[in-house]
Coordinates of C-alpha atoms in Angstrom, one line a residue:
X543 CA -28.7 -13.1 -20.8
X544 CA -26.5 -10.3 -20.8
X545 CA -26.2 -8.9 -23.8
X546 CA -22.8 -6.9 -24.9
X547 CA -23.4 -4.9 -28.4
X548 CA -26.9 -3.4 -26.2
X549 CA -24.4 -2.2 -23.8
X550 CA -22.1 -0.7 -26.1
X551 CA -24.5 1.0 -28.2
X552 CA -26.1 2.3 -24.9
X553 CA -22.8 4.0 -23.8
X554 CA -21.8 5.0 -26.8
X555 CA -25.0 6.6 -27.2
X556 CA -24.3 8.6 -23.5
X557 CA -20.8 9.3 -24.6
X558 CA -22.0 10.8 -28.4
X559 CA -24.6 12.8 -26.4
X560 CA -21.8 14.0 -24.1
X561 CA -19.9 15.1 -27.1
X562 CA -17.1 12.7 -25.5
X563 CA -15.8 10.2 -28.2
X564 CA -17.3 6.9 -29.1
X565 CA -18.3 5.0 -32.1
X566 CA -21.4 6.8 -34.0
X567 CA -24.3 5.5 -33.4
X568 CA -28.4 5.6 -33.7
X569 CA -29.9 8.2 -31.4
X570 CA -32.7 5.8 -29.9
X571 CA -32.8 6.7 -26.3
X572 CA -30.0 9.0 -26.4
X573 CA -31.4 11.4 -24.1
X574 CA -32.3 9.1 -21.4
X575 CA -28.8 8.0 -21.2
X576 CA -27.5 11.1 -21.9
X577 CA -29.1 12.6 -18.0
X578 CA -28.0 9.5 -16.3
X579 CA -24.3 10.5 -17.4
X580 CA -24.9 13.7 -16.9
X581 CA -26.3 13.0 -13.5
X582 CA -23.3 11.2 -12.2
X583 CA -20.6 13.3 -14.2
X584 CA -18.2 15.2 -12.1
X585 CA -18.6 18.8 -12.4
X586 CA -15.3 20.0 -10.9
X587 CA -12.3 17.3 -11.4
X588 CA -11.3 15.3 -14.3
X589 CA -11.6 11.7 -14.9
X590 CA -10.6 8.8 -17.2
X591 CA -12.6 5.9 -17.9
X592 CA -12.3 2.5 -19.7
X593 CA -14.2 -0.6 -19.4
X594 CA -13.5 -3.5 -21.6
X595 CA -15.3 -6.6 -21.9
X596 CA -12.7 -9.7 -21.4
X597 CA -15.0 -12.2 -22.9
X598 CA -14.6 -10.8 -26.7
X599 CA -11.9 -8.1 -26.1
X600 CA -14.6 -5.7 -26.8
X601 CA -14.5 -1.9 -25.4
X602 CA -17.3 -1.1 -23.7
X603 CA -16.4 2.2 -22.7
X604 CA -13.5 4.5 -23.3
X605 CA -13.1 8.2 -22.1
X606 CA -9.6 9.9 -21.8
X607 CA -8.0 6.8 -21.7
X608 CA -4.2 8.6 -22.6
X609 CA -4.4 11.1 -20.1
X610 CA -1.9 11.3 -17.4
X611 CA -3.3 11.6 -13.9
X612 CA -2.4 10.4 -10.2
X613 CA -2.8 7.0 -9.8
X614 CA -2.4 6.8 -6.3
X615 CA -2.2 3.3 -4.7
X616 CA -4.0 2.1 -8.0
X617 CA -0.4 1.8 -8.6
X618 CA 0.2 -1.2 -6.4
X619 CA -1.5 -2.8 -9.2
X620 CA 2.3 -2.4 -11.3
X621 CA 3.7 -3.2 -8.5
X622 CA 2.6 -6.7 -7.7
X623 CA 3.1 -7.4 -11.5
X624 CA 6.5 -6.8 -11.6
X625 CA 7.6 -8.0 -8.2
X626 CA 6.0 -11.6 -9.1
X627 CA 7.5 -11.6 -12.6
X628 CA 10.9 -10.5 -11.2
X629 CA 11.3 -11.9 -7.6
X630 CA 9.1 -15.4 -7.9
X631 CA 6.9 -16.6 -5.7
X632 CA 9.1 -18.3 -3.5
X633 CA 10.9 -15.1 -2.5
X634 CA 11.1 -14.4 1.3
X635 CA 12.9 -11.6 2.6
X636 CA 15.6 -13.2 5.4
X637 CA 17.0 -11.8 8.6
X638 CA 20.0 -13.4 9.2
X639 CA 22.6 -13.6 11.9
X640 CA 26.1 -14.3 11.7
X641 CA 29.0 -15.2 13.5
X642 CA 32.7 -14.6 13.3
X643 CA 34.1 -16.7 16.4
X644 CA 33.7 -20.2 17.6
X645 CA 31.2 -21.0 20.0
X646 CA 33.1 -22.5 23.7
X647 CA 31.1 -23.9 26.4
X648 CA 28.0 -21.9 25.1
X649 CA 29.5 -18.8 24.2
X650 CA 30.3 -17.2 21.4
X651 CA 34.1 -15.9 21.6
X652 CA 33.8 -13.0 19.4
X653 CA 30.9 -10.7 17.3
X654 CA 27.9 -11.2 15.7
X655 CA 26.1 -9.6 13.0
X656 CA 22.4 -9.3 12.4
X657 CA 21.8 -8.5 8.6
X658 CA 18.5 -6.6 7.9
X659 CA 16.9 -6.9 4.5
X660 CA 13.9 -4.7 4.7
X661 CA 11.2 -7.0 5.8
X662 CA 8.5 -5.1 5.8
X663 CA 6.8 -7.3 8.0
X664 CA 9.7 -8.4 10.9
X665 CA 8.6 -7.6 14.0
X666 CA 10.5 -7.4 17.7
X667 CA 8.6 -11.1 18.0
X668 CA 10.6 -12.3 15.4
X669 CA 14.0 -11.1 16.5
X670 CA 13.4 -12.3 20.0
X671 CA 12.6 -15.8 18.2
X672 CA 16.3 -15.0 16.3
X673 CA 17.8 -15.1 19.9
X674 CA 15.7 -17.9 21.2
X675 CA 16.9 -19.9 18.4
X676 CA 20.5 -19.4 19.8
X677 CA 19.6 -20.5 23.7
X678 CA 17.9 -23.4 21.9
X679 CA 21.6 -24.3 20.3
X680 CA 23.5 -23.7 23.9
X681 CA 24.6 -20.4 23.5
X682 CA 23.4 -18.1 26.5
X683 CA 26.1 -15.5 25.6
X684 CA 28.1 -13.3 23.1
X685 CA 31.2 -12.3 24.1
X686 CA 32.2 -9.5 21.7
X687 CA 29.8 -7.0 19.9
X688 CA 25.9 -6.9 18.2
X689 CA 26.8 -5.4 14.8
X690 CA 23.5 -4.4 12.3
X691 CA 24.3 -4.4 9.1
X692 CA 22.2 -2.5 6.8
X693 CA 22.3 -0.2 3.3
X694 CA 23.5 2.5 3.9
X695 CA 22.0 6.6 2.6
X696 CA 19.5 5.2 1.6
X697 CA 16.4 6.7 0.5
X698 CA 14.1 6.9 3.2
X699 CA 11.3 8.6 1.3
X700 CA 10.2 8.9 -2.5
X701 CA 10.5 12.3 -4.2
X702 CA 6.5 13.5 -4.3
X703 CA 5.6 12.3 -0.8
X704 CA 4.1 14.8 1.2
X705 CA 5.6 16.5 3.8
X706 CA 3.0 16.3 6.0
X707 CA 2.4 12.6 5.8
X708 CA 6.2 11.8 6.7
X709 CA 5.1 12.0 10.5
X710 CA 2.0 9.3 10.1
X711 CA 2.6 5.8 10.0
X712 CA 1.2 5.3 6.1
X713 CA 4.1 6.8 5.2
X714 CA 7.2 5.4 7.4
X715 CA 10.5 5.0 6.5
X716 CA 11.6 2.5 3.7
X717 CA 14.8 0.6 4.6
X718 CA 16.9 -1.7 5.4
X719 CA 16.3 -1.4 8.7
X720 CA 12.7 -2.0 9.7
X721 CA 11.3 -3.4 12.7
X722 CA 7.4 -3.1 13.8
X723 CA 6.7 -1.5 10.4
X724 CA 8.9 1.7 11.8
X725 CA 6.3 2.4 13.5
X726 CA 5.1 3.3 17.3
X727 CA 2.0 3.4 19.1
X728 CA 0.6 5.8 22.5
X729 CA -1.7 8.4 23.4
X730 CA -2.3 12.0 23.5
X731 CA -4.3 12.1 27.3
X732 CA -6.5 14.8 28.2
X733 CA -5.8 17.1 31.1
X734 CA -7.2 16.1 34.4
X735 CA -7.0 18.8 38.0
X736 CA -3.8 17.5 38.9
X737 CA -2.0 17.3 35.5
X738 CA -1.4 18.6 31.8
X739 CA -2.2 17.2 28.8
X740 CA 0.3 14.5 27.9
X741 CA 1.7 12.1 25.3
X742 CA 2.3 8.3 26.5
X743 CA 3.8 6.1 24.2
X744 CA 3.8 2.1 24.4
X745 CA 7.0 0.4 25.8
X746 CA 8.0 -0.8 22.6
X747 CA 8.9 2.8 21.3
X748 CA 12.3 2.1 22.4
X749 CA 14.3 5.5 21.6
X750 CA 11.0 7.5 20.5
X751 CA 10.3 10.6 22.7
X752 CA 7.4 12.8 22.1
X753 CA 7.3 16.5 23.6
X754 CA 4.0 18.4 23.9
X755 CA 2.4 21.5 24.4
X756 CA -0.8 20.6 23.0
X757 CA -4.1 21.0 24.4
X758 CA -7.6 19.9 24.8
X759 CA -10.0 22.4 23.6
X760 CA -12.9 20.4 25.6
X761 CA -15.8 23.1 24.9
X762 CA -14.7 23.1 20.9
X763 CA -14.7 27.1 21.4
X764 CA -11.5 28.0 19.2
X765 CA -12.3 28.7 15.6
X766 CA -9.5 26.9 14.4
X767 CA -7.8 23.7 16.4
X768 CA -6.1 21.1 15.0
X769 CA -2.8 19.0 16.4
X770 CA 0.4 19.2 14.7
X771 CA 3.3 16.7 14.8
X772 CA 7.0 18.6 13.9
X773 CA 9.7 16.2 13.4
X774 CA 13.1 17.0 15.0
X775 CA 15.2 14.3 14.2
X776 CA 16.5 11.5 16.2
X777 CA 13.2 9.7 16.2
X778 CA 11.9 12.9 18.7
X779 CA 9.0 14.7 18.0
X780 CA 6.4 17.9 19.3
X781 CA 2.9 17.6 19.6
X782 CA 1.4 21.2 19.2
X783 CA -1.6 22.8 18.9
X784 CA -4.8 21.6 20.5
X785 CA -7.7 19.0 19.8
X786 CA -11.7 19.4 19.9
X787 CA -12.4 17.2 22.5
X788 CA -12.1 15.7 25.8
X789 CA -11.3 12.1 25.1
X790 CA -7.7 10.5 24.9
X791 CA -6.9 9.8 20.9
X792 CA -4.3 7.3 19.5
X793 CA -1.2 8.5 18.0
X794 CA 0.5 6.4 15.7
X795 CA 4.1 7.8 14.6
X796 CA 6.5 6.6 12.2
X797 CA 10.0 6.9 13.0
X798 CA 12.4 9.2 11.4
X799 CA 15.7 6.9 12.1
X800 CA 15.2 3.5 11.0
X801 CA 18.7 2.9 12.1
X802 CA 19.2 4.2 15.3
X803 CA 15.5 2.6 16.5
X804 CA 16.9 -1.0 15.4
X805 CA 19.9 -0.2 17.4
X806 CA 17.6 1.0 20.2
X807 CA 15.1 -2.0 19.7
X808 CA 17.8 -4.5 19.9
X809 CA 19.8 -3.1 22.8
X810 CA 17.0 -3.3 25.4
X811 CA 15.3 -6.2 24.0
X812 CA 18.6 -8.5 24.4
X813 CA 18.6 -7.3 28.1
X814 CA 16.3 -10.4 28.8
X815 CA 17.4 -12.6 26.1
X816 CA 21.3 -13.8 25.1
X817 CA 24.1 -11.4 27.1
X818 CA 26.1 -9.7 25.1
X819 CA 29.0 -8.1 26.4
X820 CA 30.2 -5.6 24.2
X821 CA 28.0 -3.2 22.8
X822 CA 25.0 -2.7 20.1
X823 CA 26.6 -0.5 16.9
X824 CA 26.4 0.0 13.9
X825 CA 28.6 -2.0 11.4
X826 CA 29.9 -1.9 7.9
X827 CA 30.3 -5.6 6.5
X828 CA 29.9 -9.0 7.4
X829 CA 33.4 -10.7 7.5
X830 CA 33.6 -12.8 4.9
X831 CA 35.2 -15.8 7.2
X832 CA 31.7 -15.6 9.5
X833 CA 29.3 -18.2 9.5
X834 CA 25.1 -18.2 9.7
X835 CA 24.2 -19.0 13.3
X836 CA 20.3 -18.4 12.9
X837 CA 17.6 -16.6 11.4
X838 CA 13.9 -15.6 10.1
X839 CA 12.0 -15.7 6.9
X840 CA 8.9 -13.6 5.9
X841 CA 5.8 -15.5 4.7
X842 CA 6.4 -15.8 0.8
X843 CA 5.6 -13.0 -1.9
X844 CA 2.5 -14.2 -2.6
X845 CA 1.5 -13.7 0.9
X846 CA 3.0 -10.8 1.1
X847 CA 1.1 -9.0 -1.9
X848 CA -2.3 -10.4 -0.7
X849 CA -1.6 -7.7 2.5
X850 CA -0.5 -5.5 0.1
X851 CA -3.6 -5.1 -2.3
X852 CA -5.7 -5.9 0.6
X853 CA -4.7 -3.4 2.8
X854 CA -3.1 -1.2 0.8
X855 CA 0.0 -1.4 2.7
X856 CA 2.5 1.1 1.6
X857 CA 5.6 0.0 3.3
X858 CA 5.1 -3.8 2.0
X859 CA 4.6 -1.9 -1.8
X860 CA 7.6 0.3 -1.1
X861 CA 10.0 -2.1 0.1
X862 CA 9.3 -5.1 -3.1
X863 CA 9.8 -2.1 -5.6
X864 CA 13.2 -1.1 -4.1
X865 CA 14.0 -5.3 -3.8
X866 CA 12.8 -5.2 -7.5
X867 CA 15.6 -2.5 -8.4
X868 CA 18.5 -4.3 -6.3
X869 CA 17.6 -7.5 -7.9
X870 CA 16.9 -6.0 -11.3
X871 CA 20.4 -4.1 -11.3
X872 CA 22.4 -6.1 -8.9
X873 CA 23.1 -3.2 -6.6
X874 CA 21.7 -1.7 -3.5
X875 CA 17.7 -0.9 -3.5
X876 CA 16.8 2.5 -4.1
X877 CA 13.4 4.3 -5.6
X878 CA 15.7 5.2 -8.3
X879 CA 16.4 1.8 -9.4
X880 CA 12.9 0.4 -8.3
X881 CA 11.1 3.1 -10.9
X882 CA 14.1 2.3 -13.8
X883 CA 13.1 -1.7 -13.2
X884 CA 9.6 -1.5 -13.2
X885 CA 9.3 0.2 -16.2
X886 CA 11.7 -1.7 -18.2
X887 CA 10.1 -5.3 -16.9
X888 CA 6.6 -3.9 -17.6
X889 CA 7.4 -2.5 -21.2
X890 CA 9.0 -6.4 -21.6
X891 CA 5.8 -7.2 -21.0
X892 CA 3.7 -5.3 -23.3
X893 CA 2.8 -2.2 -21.4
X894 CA 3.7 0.8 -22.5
X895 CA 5.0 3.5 -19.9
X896 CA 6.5 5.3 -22.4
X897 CA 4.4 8.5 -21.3
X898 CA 4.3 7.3 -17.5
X899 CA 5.6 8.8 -14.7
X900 CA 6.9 6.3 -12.1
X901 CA 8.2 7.1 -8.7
X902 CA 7.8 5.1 -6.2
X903 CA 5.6 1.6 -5.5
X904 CA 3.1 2.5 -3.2
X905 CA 1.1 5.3 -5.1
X906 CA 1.7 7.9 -2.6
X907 CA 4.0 10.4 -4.5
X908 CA 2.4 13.0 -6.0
X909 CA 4.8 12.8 -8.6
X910 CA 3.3 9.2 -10.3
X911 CA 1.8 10.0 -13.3
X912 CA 0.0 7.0 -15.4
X913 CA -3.0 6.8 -17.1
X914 CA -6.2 4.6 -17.7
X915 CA -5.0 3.1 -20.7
X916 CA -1.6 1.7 -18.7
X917 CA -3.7 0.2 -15.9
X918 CA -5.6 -1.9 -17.9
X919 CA -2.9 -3.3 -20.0
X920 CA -1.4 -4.5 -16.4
X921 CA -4.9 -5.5 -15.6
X922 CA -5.1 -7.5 -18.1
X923 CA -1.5 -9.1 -17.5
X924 CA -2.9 -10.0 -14.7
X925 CA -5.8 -11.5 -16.3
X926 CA -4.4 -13.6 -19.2
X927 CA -1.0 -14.5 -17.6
X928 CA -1.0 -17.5 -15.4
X929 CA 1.8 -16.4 -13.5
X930 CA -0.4 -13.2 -12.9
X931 CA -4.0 -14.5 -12.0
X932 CA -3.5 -15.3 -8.3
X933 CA -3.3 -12.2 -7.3
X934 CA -6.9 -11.2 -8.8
X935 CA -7.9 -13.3 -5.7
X936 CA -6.2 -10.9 -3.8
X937 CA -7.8 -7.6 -4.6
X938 CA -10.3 -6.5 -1.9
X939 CA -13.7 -7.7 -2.8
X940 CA -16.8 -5.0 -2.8
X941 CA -18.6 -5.4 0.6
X942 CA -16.5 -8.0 1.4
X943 CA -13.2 -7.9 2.3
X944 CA -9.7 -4.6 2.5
X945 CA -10.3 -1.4 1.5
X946 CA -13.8 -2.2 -0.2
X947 CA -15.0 -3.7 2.6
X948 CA -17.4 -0.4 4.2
X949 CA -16.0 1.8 1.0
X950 CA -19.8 3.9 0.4
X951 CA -21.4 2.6 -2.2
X952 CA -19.7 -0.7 -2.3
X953 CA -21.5 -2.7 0.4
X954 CA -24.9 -3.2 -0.4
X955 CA -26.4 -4.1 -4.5
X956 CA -25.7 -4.2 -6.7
X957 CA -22.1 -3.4 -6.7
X958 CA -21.7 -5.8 -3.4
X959 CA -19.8 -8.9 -4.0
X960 CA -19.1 -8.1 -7.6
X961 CA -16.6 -5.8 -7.9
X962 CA -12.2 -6.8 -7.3
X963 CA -10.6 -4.1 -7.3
X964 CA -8.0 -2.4 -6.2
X965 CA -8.1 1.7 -5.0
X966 CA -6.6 4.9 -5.3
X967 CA -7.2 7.2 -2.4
X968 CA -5.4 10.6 -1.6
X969 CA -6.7 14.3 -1.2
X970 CA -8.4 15.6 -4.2
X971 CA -7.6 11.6 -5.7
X972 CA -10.5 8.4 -5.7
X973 CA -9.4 5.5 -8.3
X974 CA -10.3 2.5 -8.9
X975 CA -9.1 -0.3 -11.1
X976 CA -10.0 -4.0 -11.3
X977 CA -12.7 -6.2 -12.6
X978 CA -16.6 -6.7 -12.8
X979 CA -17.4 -10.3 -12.5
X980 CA -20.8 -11.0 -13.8
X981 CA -22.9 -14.7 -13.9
X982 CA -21.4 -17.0 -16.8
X983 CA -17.8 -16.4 -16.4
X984 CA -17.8 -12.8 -17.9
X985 CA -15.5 -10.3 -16.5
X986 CA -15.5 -6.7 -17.2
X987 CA -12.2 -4.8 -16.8
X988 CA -12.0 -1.2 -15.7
X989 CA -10.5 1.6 -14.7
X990 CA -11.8 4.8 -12.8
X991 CA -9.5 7.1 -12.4
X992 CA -10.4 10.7 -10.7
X993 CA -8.8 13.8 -9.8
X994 CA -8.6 17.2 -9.0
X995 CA -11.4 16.8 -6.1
X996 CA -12.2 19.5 -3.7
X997 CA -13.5 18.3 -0.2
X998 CA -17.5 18.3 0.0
X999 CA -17.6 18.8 4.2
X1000 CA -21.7 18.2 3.4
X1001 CA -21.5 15.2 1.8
X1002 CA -18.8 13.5 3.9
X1003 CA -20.5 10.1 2.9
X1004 CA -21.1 10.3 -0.9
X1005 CA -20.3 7.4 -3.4
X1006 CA -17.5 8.3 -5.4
X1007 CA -17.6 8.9 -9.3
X1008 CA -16.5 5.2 -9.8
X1009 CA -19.7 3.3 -8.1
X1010 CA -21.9 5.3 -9.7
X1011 CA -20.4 4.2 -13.1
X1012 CA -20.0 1.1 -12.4
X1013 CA -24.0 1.2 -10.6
X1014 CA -25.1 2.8 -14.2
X1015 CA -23.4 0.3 -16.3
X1016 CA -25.3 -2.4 -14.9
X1017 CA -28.3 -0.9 -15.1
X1018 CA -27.9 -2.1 -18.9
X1019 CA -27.8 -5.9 -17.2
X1020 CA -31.5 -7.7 -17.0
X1021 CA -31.9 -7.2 -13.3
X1022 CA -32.8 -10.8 -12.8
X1023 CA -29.2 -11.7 -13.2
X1024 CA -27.8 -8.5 -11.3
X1025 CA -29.9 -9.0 -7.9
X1026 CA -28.4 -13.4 -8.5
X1027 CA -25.1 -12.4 -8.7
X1028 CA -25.3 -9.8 -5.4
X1029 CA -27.1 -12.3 -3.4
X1030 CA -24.5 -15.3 -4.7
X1031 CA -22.3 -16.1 -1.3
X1032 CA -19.0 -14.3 -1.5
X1033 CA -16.9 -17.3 -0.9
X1034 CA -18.1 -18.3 -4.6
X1035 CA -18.0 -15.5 -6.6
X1036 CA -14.1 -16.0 -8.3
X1037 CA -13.0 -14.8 -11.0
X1038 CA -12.1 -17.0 -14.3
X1039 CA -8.2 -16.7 -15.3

């Protein structure tokens, strides 16, 4: 059996010999522990640690625990919290469509207004399916105008997001407005003897053009060559520069006008589906005399935060934390709001952010400051609290399943199958924070939080700091039970709550 207080004293014997502090103790074996630290300690960037057995609420292992650093999308962790304890799981984010005139003979004798809510996840599918609805009441035609209605000045972006991301699809637009994840698809195509390099983007990209003056360097002779998207506005774009190689490579672009590609989207997609006569625009309000005609529901929260952690989708996390704000304040969602609400619902519930640094819900400002100590009090919200503990089931799995599926050093033993947990991944950032689950129903909670990497380009494949923590802690577990619980089929290894 796996015994605890051996741990303990083990790695507070590596911590005393690291001068790092711990709880004195004996000096047996000190300096055997003290090289397998120091084997695995980063050198150049700063780290926080805490492990904590759940069982008996002992620490196992505590170093900087107060110190602020990035947390990356470790932060999705707070944000999952607080969207379950403020929206329930039965929220659904709902397209609607409204009407203001009465329907004759299969037509509607006036305008109708499409309300966007900022479903992350609504799709040109699922507005055609809007449409279909109304050919499956009768109505094959709308006499006056398509109005969307959305927030408007919103805040597309979080303070803290790099400038350089705002081009990539990780990083698209938050809003009201959001259709295909604001998102489009094509192809940067190689020169052939008859033509140029060129860009070709899918048909969806209704509205999106792409310019280019790139090139293929197909020998790799430049020194320096790399591709460079500049954003004009207007959803249109340059592709400069030049790429080492000779085959096409996907581009995937995220829009820089939510609004004007719904009102792109919907104007050519209706050109095969209900006629409308007047035009697509813009509007202000719904009129308060209209009447809901049809529309479309996401899957519910809990669905939607299983993509989330899984995935590490930022426009999912991003959208719930400004739906937290306009729910938590009554007033239109903003990152403003979304930071002001998760921190006080949080603090309600025991954590204190006192010290933290909240910007946005996805982890990718620069500006998010929390530290080790924070994530495990949500951690262990998430732990205790039955409203909480589903989503422990959602955090990708070692080996297994989302972003810890192929992450080095998680796929084979011993960490395989054992480790839920969710990461923290940016440049110079690798976090992790979740939970250890070990043979008779003992978890181990922890948090690995590192920054303030430089690149290693001759190691692109290394383990991070955190597996070879976690790989050292259970070396102090009798191997017989380590090499059972790797080999144990993934479907059963769940978590207690």
């Amino acid at each position: 059996m796996y015994s605890l207080p051996k741990t303990t004293l083990y790695i507070s014997l590596l911590l005393a010999a690291l001068g790092l502090q711990a709880e004195p103790s004996p000096p047996e074996n000190s300096a055997l522990f003290a090289k397998q630290m120091a084997d695995i300690s980063p050198r150049h960037s700063q780290t926080a640690v805490i492990a904590l057995d759940l069982a008996s609420n002992q620490l196992i292992y505590s170093h900087q625990p107060d110190t602020l650093l990035i947390p990356a999308s470790t932060q999705k962790v707070l944000t999952a919290v607080t969207a379950m304890a403020t929206l329930g799981p039965e929220f659904r984010y709902v397209t609607e469509l409204w009407s203001d005139a009465p329907i004759r003979h299969g037509h509607i004798a006036g305008s109708v207004y499409l309300r966007f809510n900022g479903d992350p996840t609504l799709t040109q599918a699922d507005l055609k399916g809007i449409f279909a609805s109304l050919v499956k009441q009768g109505i094959t035609r709308i006499e006056g105008h398509l109005y969307l209605i959305g927030d408007k000045q919103e805040q597309l972006q979080a303070p803290g997001w790099v400038w350089d991301d705002l081009g990539i699809c990780f990083a698209a637009p938050v809003s009201s407005y959001i259709i295909n994840q604001n998102c489009v698809y094509g192809q940067f195509i190689p020169s052939s003897a008859t033509q140029t390099a060129r860009v070709k983007l899918r048909a969806a990209s209704y509205g999106v053009k792409v310019s280019s003056d790139a090139v293929f360097d197909q020998q790799a002779n430049r020194d320096f060559c790399q591709l460079d998207l500049v954003r004009l506005g207007q959803n249109q774009y340059h592709l400069r520069g030049c790429y080492p190689g000779s085959e096409a490579i996907p581009l995937a672009i995220a829009v820089s006008d939510p609004e004007k590609f719904a009102k792109d989207t919907l104007s050519a997609m209706l050109k095969g589906e209900v006629t409308v006569a007047g035009k697509v625009q813009i509007g202000e309000h719904i009129p308060q005399k209209a009447k809901l005609i049809a529309s479309h529901s996401s899957a519910p929260l809990p669905e939607l935060l299983t993509t989330m952690l899984l995935k590490s989708d930022n426009l999912i996390a991003d959208s719930l934390f400004k739906q937290v704000g306009k729910t938590y304040y009554r007033t239109q969602g903003s990152f403003t709001h979304g930071a002001a609400a998760m921190k006080h619902i949080l603090t309600d519930l025991g954590v204190d952010l006192s010290s933290a640094n909240i910007v946005d819900g996805s982890g990718l400002s620069r500006y998010n400051l929390l530290n080790a100590r924070q994530l495990a009090d949500v951690l262990s919200l998430m732990h205790r609290d039955t409203r909480f503990s589903g989503l422990i089931a959602s955090l990708p799995q070692a080996g297994v399943s989302g972003t810890l599926k192929y992450r080095q050093g998680y796929t084979k033993p011993p960490l395989k199958n054992l480790i839920f947990a969710k990461t923290g991944s940016m440049q110079g950032v690798a976090n992790l924070a979740g939970f250890m689950r070990l043979p008779q129903q003992q978890d181990i909670l922890f948090v690995v939080l590192e920054n303030g990497m430089a690149p290693e380009p001759n190691k692109p494949n290394k383990p991070a700091f955190s597996a070879d923590f976690l790989t050292t802690l259970l070396r102090e577990i009798p191997p017989a039970q380590v090499n059972t619980a790797s080999q144990t089929d993934a479907k059963t290894m769940k978590l207690s709550h």
